[in-house]
XYZ file of N, CA and C in Angstrom:
783
model
N 125.681 92.897 119.916
C 125.454 94.210 120.515
C 124.131 94.192 121.291
N 124.135 94.628 122.520
C 122.942 94.659 123.302
C 122.124 95.921 123.021
N 120.814 95.813 123.163
C 119.944 96.913 122.953
C 120.025 97.874 124.145
N 120.284 99.150 123.909
C 120.344 100.104 124.953
C 118.933 100.509 125.367
N 118.765 100.898 126.638
C 117.437 101.296 127.119
C 116.978 102.567 126.477
N 117.903 103.355 125.880
C 117.532 104.589 125.230
C 117.175 104.387 123.769
N 117.218 103.130 123.281
C 116.915 102.821 121.901
C 115.711 101.903 121.796
N 115.043 101.950 120.649
C 114.010 100.956 120.353
C 114.542 100.125 119.196
N 114.925 98.882 119.472
C 115.524 98.024 118.442
C 114.771 96.709 118.392
N 114.525 96.248 117.152
C 113.860 94.955 116.964
C 114.914 93.875 116.786
N 115.466 93.370 117.924
C 116.488 92.326 117.806
C 115.812 90.967 117.679
N 116.634 89.924 117.500
C 116.093 88.601 117.187
C 116.040 87.687 118.421
N 115.957 88.263 119.633
C 115.772 87.437 120.804
C 114.503 86.625 120.641
N 114.493 85.355 121.086
C 113.394 84.463 120.824
C 112.040 85.034 121.310
N 112.055 85.760 122.416
C 110.783 86.315 122.925
C 110.291 87.478 122.080
N 111.199 88.036 121.251
C 110.872 89.186 120.401
C 110.561 88.730 118.972
N 110.322 87.442 118.786
C 110.245 86.904 117.461
C 109.188 87.550 116.583
N 107.985 87.828 117.104
C 106.912 88.321 116.266
C 107.251 89.728 115.741
N 107.755 90.574 116.629
C 108.166 91.911 116.187
C 109.319 91.835 115.197
N 110.279 90.951 115.465
C 111.419 90.781 114.566
C 110.964 90.338 113.176
N 110.056 89.355 113.117
C 109.572 88.875 111.834
C 108.739 89.972 111.108
N 107.973 90.717 111.887
C 107.219 91.831 111.301
C 108.118 92.844 110.678
N 109.256 93.153 111.330
C 110.243 94.082 110.762
C 110.965 93.477 109.557
N 111.338 92.181 109.691
C 112.115 91.519 108.645
C 111.289 91.446 107.354
N 109.967 91.346 107.493
C 109.120 91.258 106.286
C 109.366 92.436 105.364
N 109.568 93.630 105.915
C 109.785 94.826 105.094
C 111.022 94.701 104.233
N 112.085 94.151 104.821
C 113.335 93.998 104.063
C 113.195 92.964 102.970
N 112.512 91.860 103.302
C 112.281 90.824 102.255
C 111.422 91.389 101.124
N 110.409 92.161 101.479
C 109.528 92.776 100.475
C 110.313 93.682 99.571
N 111.328 94.373 100.094
C 112.107 95.340 99.323
C 113.140 94.707 98.386
N 113.431 93.433 98.567
C 114.506 92.824 97.814
C 114.392 93.003 96.273
N 113.236 92.734 95.674
C 113.120 92.946 94.219
C 113.302 94.418 93.839
N 112.935 95.299 94.734
C 112.975 96.731 94.424
C 114.401 97.324 94.516
N 115.278 96.655 95.255
C 116.620 97.218 95.396
C 117.642 96.438 94.535
N 117.206 95.461 93.780
C 118.128 94.636 93.000
C 118.892 95.503 91.991
N 120.222 95.457 92.121
C 121.091 96.206 91.211
C 121.098 97.709 91.417
N 120.525 98.185 92.525
C 120.341 99.596 92.774
C 121.369 100.122 93.820
N 121.522 101.466 93.767
C 122.223 102.171 94.816
C 121.193 102.535 95.878
N 121.392 102.061 97.106
C 120.357 102.118 98.136
C 120.880 102.817 99.383
N 119.985 103.535 100.061
C 120.263 104.113 101.370
C 119.222 103.557 102.323
N 119.679 102.960 103.435
C 118.772 102.437 104.467
C 118.832 103.336 105.673
N 117.799 104.165 105.826
C 117.778 105.152 106.920
C 117.235 104.509 108.181
N 117.910 104.777 109.306
C 117.540 104.135 110.552
C 117.863 102.657 110.516
N 119.074 102.342 110.127
C 119.441 100.906 109.870
C 119.510 100.091 111.158
N 119.658 100.749 112.312
C 119.701 100.009 113.571
C 120.792 98.970 113.574
N 120.443 97.745 113.927
C 121.408 96.696 114.060
C 121.840 96.095 112.717
N 121.208 96.592 111.645
C 121.652 96.349 110.269
C 121.454 94.919 109.725
N 120.668 94.130 110.440
C 120.386 92.787 109.871
C 119.606 92.909 108.576
N 118.730 93.897 108.476
C 117.965 94.127 107.264
C 118.797 94.772 106.167
N 119.698 95.674 106.551
C 120.597 96.287 105.600
C 121.458 95.219 104.930
N 121.968 94.303 105.747
C 122.793 93.236 105.199
C 122.013 92.299 104.286
N 120.733 92.084 104.598
C 119.892 91.281 103.745
C 119.739 91.944 102.376
N 119.438 93.260 102.376
C 119.265 93.983 101.107
C 120.578 94.058 100.346
N 121.720 94.033 101.032
C 123.019 94.108 100.354
C 123.241 92.925 99.409
N 122.529 91.814 99.659
C 122.659 90.648 98.802
C 122.153 90.958 97.395
N 121.256 91.891 97.274
C 120.659 92.233 95.966
C 121.114 93.600 95.444
N 121.414 94.538 96.325
C 121.745 95.903 95.905
C 123.143 95.983 95.266
N 123.341 96.993 94.395
C 124.691 97.237 93.875
C 125.556 97.767 95.030
N 124.999 98.729 95.747
C 125.666 99.241 96.959
C 124.581 99.767 97.887
N 124.819 99.602 99.184
C 123.844 100.084 100.181
C 124.592 100.809 101.300
N 124.046 101.957 101.708
C 124.591 102.744 102.820
C 123.585 102.717 103.939
N 124.012 102.307 105.132
C 123.164 102.293 106.295
C 123.396 103.545 107.130
N 122.338 104.261 107.479
C 122.433 105.472 108.287
C 121.745 105.222 109.641
N 122.396 105.657 110.719
C 121.780 105.585 112.017
C 122.331 106.741 112.863
N 121.504 107.223 113.790
C 121.899 108.367 114.598
C 122.923 108.056 115.660
N 123.101 106.790 116.004
C 123.909 106.377 117.133
C 125.308 105.938 116.660
N 126.355 106.714 116.984
C 127.729 106.370 116.495
C 128.181 105.002 116.987
N 127.808 104.606 118.208
C 128.251 103.298 118.688
C 127.646 102.168 117.861
N 126.367 102.335 117.484
C 125.717 101.333 116.655
C 126.421 101.236 115.291
N 126.741 102.391 114.722
C 127.425 102.412 113.423
C 128.795 101.720 113.504
N 129.532 101.997 114.540
C 130.871 101.358 114.666
C 130.730 99.847 114.847
N 129.728 99.430 115.617
C 129.496 97.992 115.790
C 129.115 97.336 114.456
N 128.292 98.036 113.659
C 127.913 97.512 112.354
C 129.098 97.428 111.403
N 129.925 98.440 111.432
C 131.125 98.437 110.547
C 132.012 97.232 110.863
N 132.125 96.921 112.159
C 132.979 95.770 112.522
C 132.288 94.453 112.161
N 131.014 94.338 112.490
C 130.307 93.066 112.230
C 130.233 92.724 110.742
N 130.026 93.751 109.931
C 129.821 93.519 108.487
C 131.021 93.978 107.657
N 132.195 93.934 108.231
C 133.379 94.471 107.573
C 133.713 93.699 106.305
N 133.237 92.496 106.170
C 133.554 91.672 104.968
C 132.507 91.826 103.856
N 131.460 92.616 104.101
C 130.472 92.845 103.068
C 130.896 94.074 102.262
N 131.434 93.819 101.083
C 132.150 94.898 100.342
C 131.233 95.927 99.708
N 129.951 95.619 99.537
C 129.047 96.619 98.900
C 128.168 97.296 99.938
N 128.587 97.333 101.169
C 127.796 97.956 102.232
C 128.685 98.863 103.077
N 128.197 100.068 103.333
C 128.914 101.022 104.170
C 127.938 101.632 105.180
N 128.487 102.305 106.182
C 127.645 102.871 107.249
C 128.093 104.301 107.572
N 127.107 105.116 107.922
C 127.363 106.522 108.332
C 126.530 106.842 109.569
N 127.140 107.522 110.535
C 126.370 108.080 111.632
C 125.780 109.413 111.168
N 124.468 109.551 111.290
C 123.837 110.756 110.783
C 122.547 111.047 111.483
N 122.361 112.284 111.874
C 121.089 112.772 112.347
C 120.337 113.274 111.127
N 119.116 112.836 110.905
C 118.371 113.257 109.718
C 117.019 113.851 110.133
N 116.496 114.768 109.274
C 117.115 115.350 108.094
C 118.146 116.403 108.450
N 119.071 116.712 107.483
C 119.173 116.203 106.143
C 119.966 114.879 106.116
N 119.934 114.214 104.950
C 120.640 112.952 104.829
C 122.126 113.131 104.615
N 122.562 114.355 104.322
C 123.989 114.637 104.115
C 124.539 113.768 103.023
N 123.809 113.697 101.896
C 124.226 112.953 100.720
C 123.970 113.815 99.494
N 124.687 113.597 98.390
C 124.545 114.420 97.217
C 123.151 114.282 96.563
N 122.764 115.301 95.818
C 121.545 115.271 95.046
C 121.618 114.093 94.044
N 120.468 113.460 93.825
C 120.321 112.438 92.777
C 121.428 111.387 92.861
N 121.660 110.869 94.086
C 122.744 109.900 94.267
C 122.279 108.502 94.613
N 120.957 108.307 94.769
C 120.445 106.986 95.149
C 119.215 106.625 94.276
N 119.051 105.318 94.089
C 117.893 104.837 93.337
C 116.736 104.483 94.283
N 117.075 103.980 95.485
C 116.058 103.561 96.424
C 116.500 104.026 97.807
N 115.577 104.548 98.597
C 115.803 104.865 99.999
C 114.772 104.090 100.804
N 115.231 103.312 101.795
C 114.297 102.622 102.664
C 114.343 103.289 104.059
N 113.184 103.371 104.681
C 113.069 103.917 106.024
C 112.009 103.105 106.741
N 112.435 102.005 107.333
C 111.508 101.059 107.936
C 111.397 101.309 109.446
N 110.126 101.527 109.858
C 109.840 101.804 111.278
C 110.752 102.951 111.807
N 110.819 103.982 111.024
C 111.734 105.097 111.354
C 111.014 106.444 111.459
N 110.152 106.778 110.512
C 109.656 108.127 110.423
C 108.880 108.582 111.659
N 108.306 107.612 112.411
C 107.561 107.921 113.615
C 108.492 108.409 114.727
N 109.772 108.294 114.556
C 110.743 108.647 115.619
C 111.269 110.110 115.491
N 110.920 110.811 114.421
C 111.527 112.114 114.176
C 110.481 113.230 114.140
N 110.948 114.425 114.449
C 110.072 115.639 114.435
C 109.821 116.120 113.029
N 110.880 116.215 112.247
C 110.796 116.862 110.932
C 110.518 115.804 109.838
N 109.291 115.318 109.864
C 108.952 114.204 108.975
C 108.772 114.629 107.513
N 108.056 115.759 107.301
C 107.887 116.212 105.920
C 109.236 116.683 105.343
N 110.072 117.300 106.168
C 111.389 117.713 105.717
C 112.259 116.512 105.386
N 112.059 115.404 106.140
C 112.804 114.190 105.848
C 112.420 113.646 104.481
N 111.125 113.529 104.193
C 110.688 112.973 102.919
C 111.125 113.892 101.775
N 111.009 115.198 101.971
C 111.456 116.120 100.947
C 112.930 115.969 100.650
N 113.751 115.720 101.684
C 115.194 115.548 101.483
C 115.469 114.190 100.816
N 114.679 113.163 101.120
C 114.827 111.893 100.418
C 114.558 112.063 98.916
N 113.553 112.859 98.595
C 113.214 113.090 97.175
C 114.361 113.840 96.499
N 115.071 114.706 97.227
C 116.224 115.390 96.694
C 117.345 114.393 96.364
N 117.573 113.445 97.257
C 118.683 112.523 97.114
C 118.366 111.423 96.039
N 117.103 111.152 95.831
C 116.731 110.147 94.829
C 116.975 110.624 93.413
N 117.303 109.712 92.551
C 117.399 109.990 91.144
C 115.999 109.996 90.563
N 115.793 110.632 89.417
C 114.458 110.576 88.753
C 113.988 109.164 88.590
N 112.772 108.907 88.985
C 112.204 107.542 88.918
C 112.501 106.700 90.157
N 113.296 107.313 91.131
C 113.634 106.565 92.321
C 112.464 106.418 93.287
N 112.685 105.568 94.281
C 111.583 105.259 95.216
C 112.061 105.379 96.663
N 111.182 105.958 97.485
C 111.362 105.954 98.943
C 110.340 104.959 99.475
N 110.769 103.968 100.212
C 109.881 102.970 100.806
C 109.834 103.196 102.320
N 108.661 103.507 102.806
C 108.491 103.829 104.237
C 107.547 102.827 104.862
N 107.885 102.330 106.035
C 106.949 101.577 106.848
C 106.875 102.216 108.202
N 105.674 102.212 108.787
C 105.469 102.855 110.063
C 104.223 102.267 110.708
N 104.139 102.202 112.050
C 102.917 101.656 112.664
C 101.667 102.412 112.348
N 100.573 101.700 112.185
C 99.267 102.319 111.990
C 98.751 102.806 113.315
N 98.591 104.150 113.443
C 98.210 104.755 114.719
C 96.901 104.191 115.270
N 96.020 103.778 114.365
C 94.707 103.289 114.832
C 94.801 101.916 115.548
N 95.936 101.269 115.434
C 96.126 99.967 116.106
C 96.965 100.069 117.371
N 97.404 101.282 117.713
C 98.229 101.455 118.918
C 97.331 101.519 120.149
N 97.696 100.803 121.179
C 96.936 100.764 122.415
C 97.424 101.698 123.477
N 98.708 102.056 123.406
C 99.303 102.887 124.467
C 100.420 103.718 123.842
N 100.814 104.715 124.549
C 101.899 105.589 124.100
C 103.209 104.867 124.063
N 103.908 104.987 122.953
C 105.276 104.491 122.842
C 106.189 105.709 122.975
N 106.994 105.774 124.051
C 107.791 106.973 124.299
C 108.883 107.213 123.277
N 109.184 106.204 122.465
C 110.188 106.376 121.408
C 109.579 107.044 120.189
N 108.251 107.086 120.103
C 107.608 107.615 118.921
C 107.170 109.073 119.126
N 107.625 109.885 118.214
C 107.232 111.310 118.244
C 105.788 111.480 117.656
N 105.524 110.711 116.621
C 104.207 110.813 115.980
C 103.918 109.547 115.198
N 102.691 109.030 115.367
C 102.268 107.842 114.591
C 101.169 108.284 113.615
N 101.228 107.764 112.399
C 100.334 108.159 111.328
C 99.113 107.234 111.231
N 98.005 107.814 110.815
C 96.921 107.018 110.219
C 97.161 106.967 108.710
N 96.450 106.075 108.028
C 96.605 106.025 106.552
C 96.159 107.304 105.899
N 95.039 107.877 106.394
C 94.543 109.122 105.799
C 95.529 110.250 105.942
N 96.151 110.334 107.109
C 97.132 111.388 107.343
C 98.370 111.188 106.513
N 98.844 109.971 106.404
C 100.002 109.683 105.559
C 99.737 110.049 104.102
N 98.556 109.682 103.602
C 98.204 110.007 102.231
C 98.191 111.523 101.996
N 97.573 112.255 102.929
C 97.457 113.691 102.794
C 98.822 114.380 102.855
N 99.634 113.977 103.815
C 100.921 114.631 104.052
C 101.886 114.359 102.930
N 101.975 113.125 102.486
C 102.916 112.748 101.424
C 102.456 113.283 100.056
N 101.178 113.346 99.797
C 100.665 113.848 98.554
C 100.967 115.304 98.344
N 101.210 116.042 99.423
C 101.590 117.440 99.336
C 103.006 117.606 98.786
N 103.794 116.502 98.838
C 105.181 116.545 98.383
C 105.362 115.907 97.018
N 104.589 114.896 96.693
C 104.649 114.237 95.394
C 103.314 113.529 95.104
N 102.928 113.521 93.838
C 101.685 112.785 93.534
C 101.888 111.305 93.427
N 103.141 110.852 93.504
C 103.464 109.448 93.308
C 103.548 108.743 94.684
N 102.434 108.326 95.176
C 102.373 107.614 96.479
C 101.403 106.487 96.404
N 101.807 105.310 96.865
C 100.935 104.127 96.925
C 101.009 103.552 98.321
N 99.832 103.287 98.887
C 99.741 102.787 100.261
C 99.207 101.391 100.315
N 99.818 100.543 101.148
C 99.285 99.234 101.478
C 99.397 99.047 102.982
N 98.728 98.011 103.492
C 98.799 97.731 104.931
C 99.315 96.347 105.198
N 100.146 96.228 106.228
C 100.647 94.910 106.651
C 99.666 94.262 107.572
N 99.267 93.061 107.183
C 98.314 92.281 107.979
C 98.955 90.947 108.324
N 98.452 90.357 109.390
C 98.923 89.038 109.813
C 97.819 87.991 109.590
N 98.248 86.736 109.596
C 97.246 85.660 109.499
C 96.641 85.399 110.877
N 95.868 84.361 111.002
C 95.162 84.086 112.280
C 96.124 83.878 113.444
N 97.238 83.247 113.163
C 98.235 82.978 114.217
C 98.824 84.285 114.760
N 99.183 85.157 113.821
C 99.736 86.458 114.208
C 98.702 87.292 114.937
N 97.514 87.335 114.410
C 96.501 88.176 115.024
C 96.028 87.657 116.401
N 96.105 86.370 116.602
C 95.846 85.822 117.927
C 96.902 86.278 118.913
N 98.161 86.322 118.445
C 99.253 86.814 119.334
C 98.957 88.267 119.728
N 98.602 89.100 118.737
C 98.343 90.496 119.043
C 97.095 90.729 119.879
N 96.129 89.808 119.770
C 94.929 89.878 120.661
C 95.358 89.668 122.103
N 96.253 88.691 122.350
C 96.738 88.453 123.692
C 97.616 89.601 124.132
N 98.374 90.173 123.202
C 99.182 91.348 123.519
C 98.271 92.522 123.986
N 97.152 92.686 123.312
C 96.210 93.737 123.684
C 95.656 93.543 125.081
N 95.335 92.305 125.406
C 94.805 92.019 126.738
C 95.853 92.347 127.823
N 97.094 92.048 127.530
C 98.193 92.312 128.471
C 98.336 93.803 128.697
N 98.336 94.551 127.609
C 98.505 96.013 127.686
C 97.347 96.624 128.486
N 96.128 96.206 128.187
C 94.977 96.798 128.868
C 94.995 96.450 130.364
N 95.514 95.281 130.695
C 95.595 94.878 132.119
C 96.565 95.782 132.890
N 97.554 96.322 132.197
C 98.489 97.247 132.831
C 97.893 98.674 132.873
N 97.315 99.086 131.770
C 96.782 100.430 131.706
C 95.618 100.698 132.659
N 94.908 99.684 133.044
C 93.759 99.905 133.945
C 94.190 100.499 135.254
N 95.498 100.339 135.618
C 95.992 100.913 136.851
C 96.387 102.366 136.705
N 96.537 102.812 135.432
C 96.934 104.209 135.215
C 95.656 105.023 134.980
N 94.909 105.184 136.057
C 93.598 105.882 135.971
C 93.776 107.328 135.483
N 94.839 107.968 135.911
C 95.060 109.383 135.538
C 95.800 109.528 134.212
N 96.063 108.388 133.552
C 96.750 108.410 132.236
C 98.083 109.146 132.318
N 98.830 108.842 133.379
C 100.103 109.499 133.591
C 101.104 109.147 132.502
N 100.977 107.964 131.906
C 101.932 107.553 130.856
C 101.878 108.450 129.641
N 100.784 109.222 129.521
C 100.670 110.161 128.392
C 101.195 111.523 128.731
N 101.524 111.776 130.012
C 101.943 113.097 130.495
C 103.396 113.168 130.872
N 103.958 112.054 131.324
C 105.356 112.031 131.758
C 106.278 112.241 130.545
N 107.363 113.043 130.692
C 108.271 113.229 129.578
C 108.787 111.907 129.019
N 108.859 111.826 127.723
C 109.226 110.564 127.048
C 110.559 110.011 127.511
N 111.542 110.866 127.769
C 112.868 110.402 128.127
C 112.870 109.650 129.451
N 111.876 109.926 130.296
C 111.768 109.227 131.570
C 111.095 107.885 131.467
N 110.434 107.664 130.352
C 109.674 106.430 130.141
C 110.406 105.386 129.340
N 111.471 105.751 128.634
C 112.081 104.800 127.698
C 112.605 103.547 128.374
N 113.310 103.731 129.505
C 113.830 102.574 130.225
C 112.739 101.677 130.743
N 111.766 102.218 131.501
C 110.653 101.397 131.961
C 109.865 100.768 130.824
N 109.693 101.514 129.695
C 108.950 100.964 128.573
C 109.650 99.719 127.996
N 110.942 99.791 127.824
C 111.667 98.622 127.309
C 111.587 97.458 128.272
N 111.675 97.741 129.575
C 111.592 96.668 130.569
C 110.228 95.994 130.569
N 109.172 96.826 130.559
C 107.797 96.244 130.552
C 107.547 95.488 129.241
N 108.015 96.074 128.132
C 107.801 95.383 126.843
C 108.505 94.040 126.805
N 109.724 93.991 127.319
C 110.463 92.721 127.369
C 109.746 91.730 128.250
N 109.261 92.172 129.404
C 108.506 91.298 130.310
C 107.249 90.762 129.634
N 106.532 91.653 128.948
C 105.302 91.250 128.268
C 105.563 90.193 127.203
N 106.607 90.432 126.422
C 106.892 89.483 125.317
C 107.343 88.102 125.840
N 108.061 88.092 126.920
C 108.435 86.845 127.530
C 107.198 86.108 128.079
N 106.289 86.872 128.667
C 105.053 86.301 129.200
C 104.210 85.736 128.054
N 104.120 86.469 126.954
C 103.313 86.034 125.805
C 103.921 84.810 125.159
N 105.267 84.719 125.130
C 105.916 83.586 124.568
C 105.522 82.291 125.288
N 105.356 82.410 126.595
C 104.940 81.255 127.400
C 103.442 80.954 127.234
N 102.651 82.026 127.049
C 101.196 81.841 126.951
C 100.748 81.448 125.566
N 101.358 82.017 124.541
C 100.968 81.744 123.138
C 102.044 80.834 122.549
N 101.773 79.545 122.464
C 102.787 78.601 122.146
C 103.259 78.672 120.683
N 102.575 79.425 119.843
C 102.986 79.559 118.454
C 103.918 80.781 118.242
N 104.208 81.526 119.304
C 105.023 82.740 119.152
C 106.316 82.527 118.429
N 107.064 81.527 118.835
C 108.389 81.316 118.229
C 108.328 80.656 116.854
N 107.140 80.211 116.446
C 107.015 79.589 115.110
C 106.649 80.564 114.037
N 106.251 81.776 114.410
C 105.852 82.792 113.428
C 107.030 83.240 112.595
N 106.814 83.327 111.276
C 107.844 83.783 110.324
C 107.264 84.882 109.443
N 108.074 85.427 108.575
C 107.597 86.448 107.652
C 106.478 85.955 106.764
N 106.404 84.660 106.560
C 105.329 84.117 105.699
C 103.962 84.228 106.341
N 103.907 84.565 107.612
C 102.627 84.722 108.305
C 102.109 86.158 108.185
N 102.817 87.000 107.450
C 102.371 88.365 107.177
C 102.111 88.558 105.710
N 101.308 89.535 105.369
C 101.062 89.866 103.958
C 100.652 91.333 103.836
N 100.699 91.837 102.610
C 100.246 93.213 102.345
C 98.907 93.181 101.674
N 98.058 94.132 102.062
C 96.731 94.224 101.459
C 96.381 95.693 101.175
N 95.456 95.885 100.232
C 95.055 97.227 99.846
C 93.651 97.584 100.337
N 92.978 96.641 101.000
C 91.642 96.897 101.537
C 91.664 96.901 103.066
N 90.619 97.486 103.678
C 90.529 97.549 105.141
C 91.817 97.999 105.786
N 92.393 99.076 105.248
C 93.711 99.509 105.676
C 93.765 99.880 107.176
N 92.700 100.441 107.674
C 92.725 100.860 109.095
C 92.796 99.686 110.056
N 92.553 98.493 109.582
C 92.635 97.274 110.398
C 93.992 96.575 110.291
N 94.916 97.140 109.560
C 96.224 96.522 109.401
C 97.197 97.097 110.415
N 98.315 96.404 110.593
C 99.228 96.761 111.669
C 100.200 97.859 111.282
N 100.699 97.856 110.049
C 101.678 98.826 109.611
C 101.263 99.485 108.306
N 101.686 100.709 108.112
C 101.530 101.402 106.850
C 102.744 101.124 105.983
N 102.519 100.727 104.747
C 103.605 100.579 103.769
C 103.360 101.628 102.682
N 104.314 102.550 102.531
C 104.166 103.624 101.561
C 105.353 103.565 100.569
N 105.020 103.558 99.300
C 106.061 103.707 98.269
C 105.876 105.069 97.637
N 106.873 105.915 97.823
C 106.797 107.323 97.425
C 107.793 107.501 96.313
N 107.330 107.932 95.131
C 108.170 108.015 93.964
C 108.602 109.424 93.620
N 109.780 109.531 93.063
C 110.271 110.802 92.516
C 109.994 110.841 91.028
N 109.341 111.869 90.538
C 109.048 111.933 89.113
C 110.313 111.888 88.252
């Protein structure tokens, strides 16, 4: 399935390897937490991560807002008997109370308006002692507007907002090793070289729906350019990332585990 210009998807094209591995890390990290559990994967996208978690979960349901994506996933993974898919705009999750042990929402919450309502509804769907695992970009590391993102969190904001819903929240940050961080340093140079021409900061003013196509095109061009410039790009794997509890503002992604009492 090809990525639509109206979607932001982390596919496994070779030039997209660093972003793909960064996203895949979250699913690998979750494997021990979903073992033998009933799981909901919100914003499942192309479902490569959903399928990975299905290897450990008792059952997993993938939710995505795009019906065409859901139908493609149903066909591709039709032989995985403990995995199902639903097209759903969230919130609400349109699932029964106390029906899941774990809900994952990886690189998702930044895409929606009703973020607190989404977390509150996840807590409704979770069984007592269940966990919501959220990953989202660290706003302090963003260099330019992403038109697919409605809101990006800082760690402080995430802590404050989620603590208003439950006292059970633990935050960590995703960091890369020297190879990964060198890639992102070059990425930053590329982005700044483009932004210097936007003196009036028009990219922050134009309606997001008009920017999604150009954004995907520029991002694809940038990643292909970086693949040629940074020769380690295609060698990066999930093992080049790690989670840490210190210097959180310097990490790339927020990892939040939100528990239901």
